[in-house]
Amino acid sequence: MPPKATTSSKSSTTRVQSGSPAQQLTALFKTQQFYWYLGHVFAIIFFVLSSLTAMLFRQAASLKYFRFTLLSIIVTYLIVLKQVYIKRSAPKLSIARLSRDENVQYLSLAVIFYIASYILDTPAQTVLYSYIIFAVFHALTYFQNNLLSIAIPSIDAQQRVNAAINNFTTQFNQPALSAASSVEIVLAVMSAFDVLISTFWVLLKWNIVQYATKVFLFVAVVVFNKLRYDSNQFTKAAVNQLDQTLNGYVSKLNNAQLSQKYFALREKFIHYVALVQLPKTEKKTQ
C-alpha cells in the first residue's frame, strides 16, 4: 500500500457534512475503512514505543511493541484484501493474481517477520520502516478526508490544516516512496550480514533453529525485493544505485583479484535471483 498524494480537488473542508459530529463518527465506525485507519494509527504508536524502549535497552518491551506494530500492519492489509477479493464483483482468485498484488507481498512479509519474532525473540526494526512511511501518509489522508471537519470545528483552522496536509503529501510523496524502497534494500543487506555472522556462531553449536530462521528471513526479503524490483521503479532505482556504488567502491580498491572474485559472486547472485519469477497470468479464452 504505497502512499499516494491527494489528487481530489475537493478538500475535506469544503465538503458538506451531514449530521452532528457524533452522528458522523457513528457512521464512520460502521465502515471497514475506519478500522483500516486505526490500524495505521496504532502501527505508528506501537512503532514509536518499540523504538523508544529499544533505546532505553528494554528489550522485552521493545519486542512486545514490535509485535503489536506488525499485528496492526497485518490488520490493515487484511482489510484491504477483504475489500478487494471478498465481494460479489471480486476478481477471480488465482496464484498469479495474488502473487502480483503488492498488498499480498507486503502482508506476507509482515506475517513472516511476526512469526519469526517468536523464534528469534528480537525485534527487526528495519522491516517496519517502509510500513510506517506508508502508514503516515494513509493516516494523514484519511484524517483529512473524514475526520478533519469533526476534530476541528473552525472553518479557518480546517483550511489551514488541510493546506498543510496537502502540502506535505504533495511535497514528500515521491521522496517517501523512494525512501521506502531504499530501506527495503537496506533490510536485505542487513539480513545478509546477519546470516553471515550467524554462520560463524552456528559453527560453535549455536541454535540451529534460529540460524535457519535467519536464513529463511534473508531469502524471503530477497524474494520480496525481487518482486518489487520487477514492478516498482523506486525499488529498481534503489537497487541500481546500490549496485553502482558497490561496483565503484570495488574498482577503486585497484585489486584485480578482489575485483574478479566480487564480480564473479555478483554474477552468481544475479543469476539465482533472476530465477525468482512471478507465475504467468492466465490467458483469457474466447
PDB file of N, CA and C in Angstrom, residues 96 98 116 122 197 200 203 250:
ATOM      1  N   ALA A  96      -1.390 -16.508  -9.569  1.00  0.00           N
ATOM      2  CA  ALA A  96      -0.728 -15.454 -10.343  1.00  0.00           C
ATOM      3  C   ALA A  96      -1.213 -14.073  -9.916  1.00  0.00           C
ATOM      4  N   LEU A  98      -2.727 -13.169  -7.044  1.00  0.00           N
ATOM      5  CA  LEU A  98      -2.365 -12.869  -5.662  1.00  0.00           C
ATOM      6  C   LEU A  98      -0.880 -12.538  -5.529  1.00  0.00           C
ATOM      7  N   ALA A 116       8.527 -15.010  12.884  1.00  0.00           N
ATOM      8  CA  ALA A 116       9.953 -15.162  13.195  1.00  0.00           C
ATOM      9  C   ALA A 116      10.323 -14.503  14.518  1.00  0.00           C
ATOM     10  N   THR A 122      13.785 -11.271  19.116  1.00  0.00           N
ATOM     11  CA  THR A 122      14.424  -9.966  18.963  1.00  0.00           C
ATOM     12  C   THR A 122      13.716  -9.198  17.853  1.00  0.00           C
ATOM     13  N   ILE A 197      27.131 -13.481   9.902  1.00  0.00           N
ATOM     14  CA  ILE A 197      27.599 -13.511  11.293  1.00  0.00           C
ATOM     15  C   ILE A 197      27.086 -14.754  12.012  1.00  0.00           C
ATOM     16  N   PHE A 200      28.976 -18.051  11.483  1.00  0.00           N
ATOM     17  CA  PHE A 200      30.133 -18.265  12.364  1.00  0.00           C
ATOM     18  C   PHE A 200      29.687 -18.868  13.692  1.00  0.00           C
ATOM     19  N   LEU A 203      28.635 -22.575  13.725  1.00  0.00           N
ATOM     20  CA  LEU A 203      29.770 -23.498  13.755  1.00  0.00           C
ATOM     21  C   LEU A 203      30.208 -23.773  15.188  1.00  0.00           C
ATOM     22  N   VAL A 250      34.552  -1.182  -5.260  1.00  0.00           N
ATOM     23  CA  VAL A 250      35.459  -2.302  -5.530  1.00  0.00           C
ATOM     24  C   VAL A 250      36.499  -1.905  -6.577  1.00  0.00           C
TER      25      VAL A 250
END
